[in-house]
PDB file of C-alpha atoms in Angstrom:
ATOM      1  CA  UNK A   1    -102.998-186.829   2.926  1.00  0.00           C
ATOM      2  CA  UNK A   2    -105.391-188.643   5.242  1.00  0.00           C
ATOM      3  CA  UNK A   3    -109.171-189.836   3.652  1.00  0.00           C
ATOM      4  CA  UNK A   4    -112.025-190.381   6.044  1.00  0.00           C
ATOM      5  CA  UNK A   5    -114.342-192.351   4.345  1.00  0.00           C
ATOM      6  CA  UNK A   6    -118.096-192.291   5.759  1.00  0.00           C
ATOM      7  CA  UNK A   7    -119.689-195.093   7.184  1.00  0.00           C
ATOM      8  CA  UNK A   8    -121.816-197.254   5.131  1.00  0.00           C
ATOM      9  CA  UNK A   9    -125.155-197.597   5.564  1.00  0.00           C
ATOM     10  CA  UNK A  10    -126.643-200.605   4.280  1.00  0.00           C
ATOM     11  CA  UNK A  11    -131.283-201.406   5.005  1.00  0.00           C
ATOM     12  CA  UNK A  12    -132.501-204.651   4.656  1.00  0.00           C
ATOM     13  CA  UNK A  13    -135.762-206.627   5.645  1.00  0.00           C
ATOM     14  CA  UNK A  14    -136.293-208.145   8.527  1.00  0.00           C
ATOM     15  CA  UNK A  15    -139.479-210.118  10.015  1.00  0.00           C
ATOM     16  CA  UNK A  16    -140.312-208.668  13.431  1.00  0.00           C
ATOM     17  CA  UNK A  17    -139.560-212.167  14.726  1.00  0.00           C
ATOM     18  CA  UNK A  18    -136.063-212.425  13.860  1.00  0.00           C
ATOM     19  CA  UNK A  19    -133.198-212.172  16.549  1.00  0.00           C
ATOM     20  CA  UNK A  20    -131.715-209.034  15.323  1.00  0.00           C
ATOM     21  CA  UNK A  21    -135.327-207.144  15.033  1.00  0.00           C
ATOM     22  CA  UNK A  22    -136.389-208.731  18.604  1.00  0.00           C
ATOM     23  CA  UNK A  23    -132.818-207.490  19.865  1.00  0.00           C
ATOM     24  CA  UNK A  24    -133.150-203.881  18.473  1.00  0.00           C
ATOM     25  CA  UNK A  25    -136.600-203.263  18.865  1.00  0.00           C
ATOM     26  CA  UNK A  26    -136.354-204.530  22.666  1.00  0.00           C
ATOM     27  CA  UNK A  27    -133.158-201.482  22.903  1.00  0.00           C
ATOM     28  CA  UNK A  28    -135.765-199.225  21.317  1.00  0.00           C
ATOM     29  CA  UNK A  29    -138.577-200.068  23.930  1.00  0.00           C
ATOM     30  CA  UNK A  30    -136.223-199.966  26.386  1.00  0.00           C
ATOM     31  CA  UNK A  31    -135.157-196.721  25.549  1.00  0.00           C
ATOM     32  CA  UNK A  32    -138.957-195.019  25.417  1.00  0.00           C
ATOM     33  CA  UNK A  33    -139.587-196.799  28.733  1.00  0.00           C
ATOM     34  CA  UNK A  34    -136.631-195.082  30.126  1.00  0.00           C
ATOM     35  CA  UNK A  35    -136.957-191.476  28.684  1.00  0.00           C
ATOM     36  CA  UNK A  36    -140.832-191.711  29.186  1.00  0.00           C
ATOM     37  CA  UNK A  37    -140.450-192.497  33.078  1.00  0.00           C
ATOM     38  CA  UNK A  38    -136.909-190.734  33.617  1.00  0.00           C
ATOM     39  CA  UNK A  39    -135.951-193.577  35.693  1.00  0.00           C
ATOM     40  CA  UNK A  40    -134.540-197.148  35.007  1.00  0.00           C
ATOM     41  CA  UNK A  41    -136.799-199.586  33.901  1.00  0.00           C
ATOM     42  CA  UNK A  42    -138.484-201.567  36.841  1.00  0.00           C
ATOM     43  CA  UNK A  43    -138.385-204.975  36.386  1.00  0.00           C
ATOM     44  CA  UNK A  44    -141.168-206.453  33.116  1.00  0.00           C
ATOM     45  CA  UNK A  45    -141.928-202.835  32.171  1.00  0.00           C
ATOM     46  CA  UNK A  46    -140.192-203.272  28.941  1.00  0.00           C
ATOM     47  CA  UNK A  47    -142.093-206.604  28.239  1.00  0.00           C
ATOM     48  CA  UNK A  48    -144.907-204.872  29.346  1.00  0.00           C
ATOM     49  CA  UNK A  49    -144.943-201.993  26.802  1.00  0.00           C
ATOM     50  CA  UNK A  50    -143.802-204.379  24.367  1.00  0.00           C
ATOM     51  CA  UNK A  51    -147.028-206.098  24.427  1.00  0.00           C
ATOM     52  CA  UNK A  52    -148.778-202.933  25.019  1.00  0.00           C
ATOM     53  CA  UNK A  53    -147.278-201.809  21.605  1.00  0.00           C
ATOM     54  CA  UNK A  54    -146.598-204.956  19.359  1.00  0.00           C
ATOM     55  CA  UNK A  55    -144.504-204.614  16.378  1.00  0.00           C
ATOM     56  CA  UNK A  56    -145.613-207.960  14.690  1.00  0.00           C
ATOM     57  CA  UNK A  57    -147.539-206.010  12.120  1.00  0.00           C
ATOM     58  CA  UNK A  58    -144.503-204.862  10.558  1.00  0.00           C
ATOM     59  CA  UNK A  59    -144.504-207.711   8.243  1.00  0.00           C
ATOM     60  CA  UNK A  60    -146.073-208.416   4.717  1.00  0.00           C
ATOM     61  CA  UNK A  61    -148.868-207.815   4.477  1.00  0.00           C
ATOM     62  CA  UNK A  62    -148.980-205.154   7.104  1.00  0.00           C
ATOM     63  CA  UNK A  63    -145.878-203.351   6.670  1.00  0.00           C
ATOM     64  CA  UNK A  64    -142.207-203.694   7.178  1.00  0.00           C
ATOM     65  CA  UNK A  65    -139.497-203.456   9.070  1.00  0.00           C
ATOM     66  CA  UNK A  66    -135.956-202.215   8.039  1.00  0.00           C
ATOM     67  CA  UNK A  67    -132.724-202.936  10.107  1.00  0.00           C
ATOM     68  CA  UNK A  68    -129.787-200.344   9.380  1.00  0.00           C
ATOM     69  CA  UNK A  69    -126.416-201.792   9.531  1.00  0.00           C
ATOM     70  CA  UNK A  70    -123.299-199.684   9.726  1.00  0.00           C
ATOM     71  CA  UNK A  71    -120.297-200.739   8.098  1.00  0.00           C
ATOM     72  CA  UNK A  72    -121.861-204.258   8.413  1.00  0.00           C
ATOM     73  CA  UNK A  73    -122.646-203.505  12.856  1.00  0.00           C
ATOM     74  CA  UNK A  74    -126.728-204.067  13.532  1.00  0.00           C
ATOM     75  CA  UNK A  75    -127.221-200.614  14.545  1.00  0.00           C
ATOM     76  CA  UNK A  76    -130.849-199.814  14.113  1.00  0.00           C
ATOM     77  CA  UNK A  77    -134.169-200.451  12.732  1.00  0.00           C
ATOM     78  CA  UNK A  78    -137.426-198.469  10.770  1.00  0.00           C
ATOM     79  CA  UNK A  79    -140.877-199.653  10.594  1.00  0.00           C
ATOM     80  CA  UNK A  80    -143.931-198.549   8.453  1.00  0.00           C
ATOM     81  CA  UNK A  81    -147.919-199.628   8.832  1.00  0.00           C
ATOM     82  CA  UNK A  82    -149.596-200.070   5.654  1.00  0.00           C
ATOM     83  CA  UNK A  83    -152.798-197.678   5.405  1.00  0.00           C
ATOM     84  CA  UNK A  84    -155.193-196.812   2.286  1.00  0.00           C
ATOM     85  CA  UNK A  85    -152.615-194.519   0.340  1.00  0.00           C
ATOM     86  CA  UNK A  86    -149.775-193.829   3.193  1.00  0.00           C
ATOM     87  CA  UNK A  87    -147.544-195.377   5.341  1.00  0.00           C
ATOM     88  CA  UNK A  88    -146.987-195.235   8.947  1.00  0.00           C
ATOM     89  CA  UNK A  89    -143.875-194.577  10.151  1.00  0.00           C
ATOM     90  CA  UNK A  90    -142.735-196.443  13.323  1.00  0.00           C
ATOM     91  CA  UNK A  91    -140.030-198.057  15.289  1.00  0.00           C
ATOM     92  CA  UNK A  92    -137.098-195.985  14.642  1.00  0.00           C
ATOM     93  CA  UNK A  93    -134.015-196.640  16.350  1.00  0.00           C
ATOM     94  CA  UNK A  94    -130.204-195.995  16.211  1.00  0.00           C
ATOM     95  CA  UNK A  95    -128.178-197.259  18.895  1.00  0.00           C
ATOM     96  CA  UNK A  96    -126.200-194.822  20.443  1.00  0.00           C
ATOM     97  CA  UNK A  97    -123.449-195.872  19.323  1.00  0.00           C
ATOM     98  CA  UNK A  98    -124.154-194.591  15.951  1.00  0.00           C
ATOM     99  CA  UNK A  99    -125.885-191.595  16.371  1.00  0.00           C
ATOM    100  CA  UNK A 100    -124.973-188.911  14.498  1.00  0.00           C
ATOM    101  CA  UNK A 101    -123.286-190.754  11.721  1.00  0.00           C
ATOM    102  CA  UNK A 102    -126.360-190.397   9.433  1.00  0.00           C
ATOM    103  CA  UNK A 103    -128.147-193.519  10.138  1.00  0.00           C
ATOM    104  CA  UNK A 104    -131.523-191.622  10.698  1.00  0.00           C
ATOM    105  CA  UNK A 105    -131.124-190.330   7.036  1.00  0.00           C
ATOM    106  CA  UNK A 106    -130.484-193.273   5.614  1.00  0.00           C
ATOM    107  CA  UNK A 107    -133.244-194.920   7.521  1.00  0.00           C
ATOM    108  CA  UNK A 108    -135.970-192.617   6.026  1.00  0.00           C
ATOM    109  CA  UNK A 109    -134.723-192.752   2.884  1.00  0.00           C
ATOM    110  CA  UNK A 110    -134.660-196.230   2.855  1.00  0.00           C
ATOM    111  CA  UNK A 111    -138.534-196.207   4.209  1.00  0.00           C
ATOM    112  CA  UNK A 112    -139.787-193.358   2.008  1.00  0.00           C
ATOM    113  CA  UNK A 113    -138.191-195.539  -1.004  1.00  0.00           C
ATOM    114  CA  UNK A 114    -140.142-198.465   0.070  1.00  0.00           C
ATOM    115  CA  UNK A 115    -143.328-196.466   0.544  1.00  0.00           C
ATOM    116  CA  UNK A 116    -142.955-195.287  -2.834  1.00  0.00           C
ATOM    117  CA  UNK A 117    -142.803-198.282  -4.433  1.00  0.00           C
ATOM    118  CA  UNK A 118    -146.080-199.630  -2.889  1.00  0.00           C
ATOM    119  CA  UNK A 119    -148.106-196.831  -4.223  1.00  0.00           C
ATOM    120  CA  UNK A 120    -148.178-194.312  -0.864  1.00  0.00           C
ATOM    121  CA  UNK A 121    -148.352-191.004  -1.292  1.00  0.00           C
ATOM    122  CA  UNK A 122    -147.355-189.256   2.142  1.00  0.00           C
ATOM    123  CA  UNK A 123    -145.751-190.905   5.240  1.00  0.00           C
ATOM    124  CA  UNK A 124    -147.390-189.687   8.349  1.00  0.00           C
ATOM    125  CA  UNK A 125    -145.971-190.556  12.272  1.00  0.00           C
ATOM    126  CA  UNK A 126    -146.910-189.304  15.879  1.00  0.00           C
ATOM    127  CA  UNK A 127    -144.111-188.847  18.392  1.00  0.00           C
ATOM    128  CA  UNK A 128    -143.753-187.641  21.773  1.00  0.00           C
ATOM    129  CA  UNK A 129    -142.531-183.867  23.073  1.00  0.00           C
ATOM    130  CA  UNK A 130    -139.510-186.035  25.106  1.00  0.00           C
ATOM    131  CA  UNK A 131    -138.070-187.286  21.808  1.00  0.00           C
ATOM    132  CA  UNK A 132    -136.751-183.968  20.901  1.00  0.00           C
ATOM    133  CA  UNK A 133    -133.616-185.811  18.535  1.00  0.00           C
ATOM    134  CA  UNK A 134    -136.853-187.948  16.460  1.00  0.00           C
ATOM    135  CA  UNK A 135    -138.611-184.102  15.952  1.00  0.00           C
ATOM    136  CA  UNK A 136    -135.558-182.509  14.196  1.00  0.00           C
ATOM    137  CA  UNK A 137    -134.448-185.560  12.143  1.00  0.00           C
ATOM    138  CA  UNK A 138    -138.333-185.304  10.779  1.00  0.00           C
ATOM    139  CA  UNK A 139    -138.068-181.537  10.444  1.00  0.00           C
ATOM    140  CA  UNK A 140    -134.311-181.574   8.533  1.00  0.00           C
ATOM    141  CA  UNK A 141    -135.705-184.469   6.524  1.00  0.00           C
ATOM    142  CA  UNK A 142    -139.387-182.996   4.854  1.00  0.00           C
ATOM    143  CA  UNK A 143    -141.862-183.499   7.621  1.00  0.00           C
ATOM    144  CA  UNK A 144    -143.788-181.451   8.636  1.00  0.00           C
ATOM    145  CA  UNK A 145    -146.265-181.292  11.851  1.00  0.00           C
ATOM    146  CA  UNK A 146    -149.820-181.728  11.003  1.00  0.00           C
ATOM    147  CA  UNK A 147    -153.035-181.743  13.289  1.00  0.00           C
ATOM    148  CA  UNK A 148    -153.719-185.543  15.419  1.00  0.00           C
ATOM    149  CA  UNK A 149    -154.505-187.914  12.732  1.00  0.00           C
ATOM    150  CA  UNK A 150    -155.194-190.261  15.207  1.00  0.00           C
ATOM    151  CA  UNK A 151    -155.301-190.474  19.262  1.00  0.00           C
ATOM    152  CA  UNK A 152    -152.718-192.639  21.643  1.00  0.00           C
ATOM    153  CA  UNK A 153    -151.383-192.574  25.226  1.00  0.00           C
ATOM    154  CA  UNK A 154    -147.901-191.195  23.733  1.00  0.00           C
ATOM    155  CA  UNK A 155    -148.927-189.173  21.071  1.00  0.00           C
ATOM    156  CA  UNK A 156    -147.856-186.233  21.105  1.00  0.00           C
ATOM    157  CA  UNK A 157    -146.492-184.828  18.091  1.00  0.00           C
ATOM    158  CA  UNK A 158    -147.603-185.742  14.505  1.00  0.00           C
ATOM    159  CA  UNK A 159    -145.858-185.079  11.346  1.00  0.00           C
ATOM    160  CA  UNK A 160    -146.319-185.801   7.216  1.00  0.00           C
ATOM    161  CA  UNK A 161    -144.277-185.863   4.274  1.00  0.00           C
ATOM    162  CA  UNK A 162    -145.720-185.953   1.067  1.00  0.00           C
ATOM    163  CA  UNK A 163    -144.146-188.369  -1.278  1.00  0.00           C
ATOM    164  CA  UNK A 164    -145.782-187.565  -4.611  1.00  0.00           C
ATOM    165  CA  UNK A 165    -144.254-184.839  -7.098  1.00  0.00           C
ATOM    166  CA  UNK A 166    -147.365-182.900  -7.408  1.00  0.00           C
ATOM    167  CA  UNK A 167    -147.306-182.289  -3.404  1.00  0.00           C
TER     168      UNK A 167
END
C-alpha cells in the first residue's frame, strides 16, 4: 500500500525588508504587472508599481507579513494592514509552483489566526475582476463581497469575513 502524505505548510514572520519577503513579494508584483497589462513587463514597471504600492507597512506596528513555506520551499507570502477593529488583507502570493496544494488555505488561516489574536473582528480586502483564482479562494474560504470600502486604481472587487462568533 502506497501513502501520500500532504505537503506541509508551515507561516512565519517576516519583515518586509528581508530577502525572502523582497524576493516573493517582487514575484507577486511581477505577476499583477503581468496579468494587469497582458504583456511582459517592460523594463522598471515592476519597480515602478512596487513603489507605487509599498509593502513596508506590513510590519509591527502596522501589520504583518506571513511567508508560507512548503515542505520547508519559500513558496509564498500574506500580508494584513492594521485598522480600528479589522485587518486588511494584502499581498497574497503562491508561486506557481505550489498552487493548488492548499497553500492559499493555509495562508488565510494563518492571517485570520493572527487577526484574531490582535482583537479584529472582520478581515476585509479589494481585488481585481482579472484575479479570478484570489475571488474563489475568498469565496470557498468565508468571504464574502461587500460594497467599496474604500477607492484605488485596481480595486475592483471587495470582500469581508467576519471573525467574531456572534457574526
Amino acid at each position: 500500500m502506497t501513502t501520500t502524505l500532504r505537503p506541509a505548510w508551515v507561516t512565519a514572520l517576516a519583515r518586509p525588508d528581508h530577502p525572502d519577503a523582497t524576493q516573493l513579494l517582487r514575484e507577486y508584483m511581477t505577476e499583477m504587472v503581468v496579468r494587469y497589462h497582458r504583456r511582459p513587463a517592460r523594463p522598471g514597471e515592476v519597480d515602478a508599481a512596487l513603489a507605487e504600492m509599498p509593502s513596508d507597512d506590513l510590519a509591527y506596528p502596522g501589520g504583518l507579513l506571513l511567508l508560507a513555506h512548503r515542505d520547508a520551499e519559500l513558496a509564498g507570502c500574506a500580508g494584513l494592514r492594521w485598522r480600528p477593529d479589522w485587518a486588511e488583507l494584502t499581498r497574497v502570493f503562491l508561486r506557481p509552483a505550489h498552487r493548488g496544494a492548499g497553500g492559499g488555505a493555509a495562508l488565510l488561516a494563518a492571517v485570520e489566526q493572527r487577526a484574531r489574536a490582535v482583537g479584529a473582528d472582520r478581515i476585509r480586502l479589494d481585488t481585481r475582476s482579472d484575479l479570478v483564482e484570489a475571488r474563489a479562494l475568498y469565496a470557498r474560504h468565508g468571504y464574502a463581497e461587500i460594497p467599496a470600502y474604500m477607492h484605488g486604481p485596481y480595486a475592483e472587487h471587495w470582500f469581508e469575513k467576519r471573525l467574531t462568533s456572534d457574526a
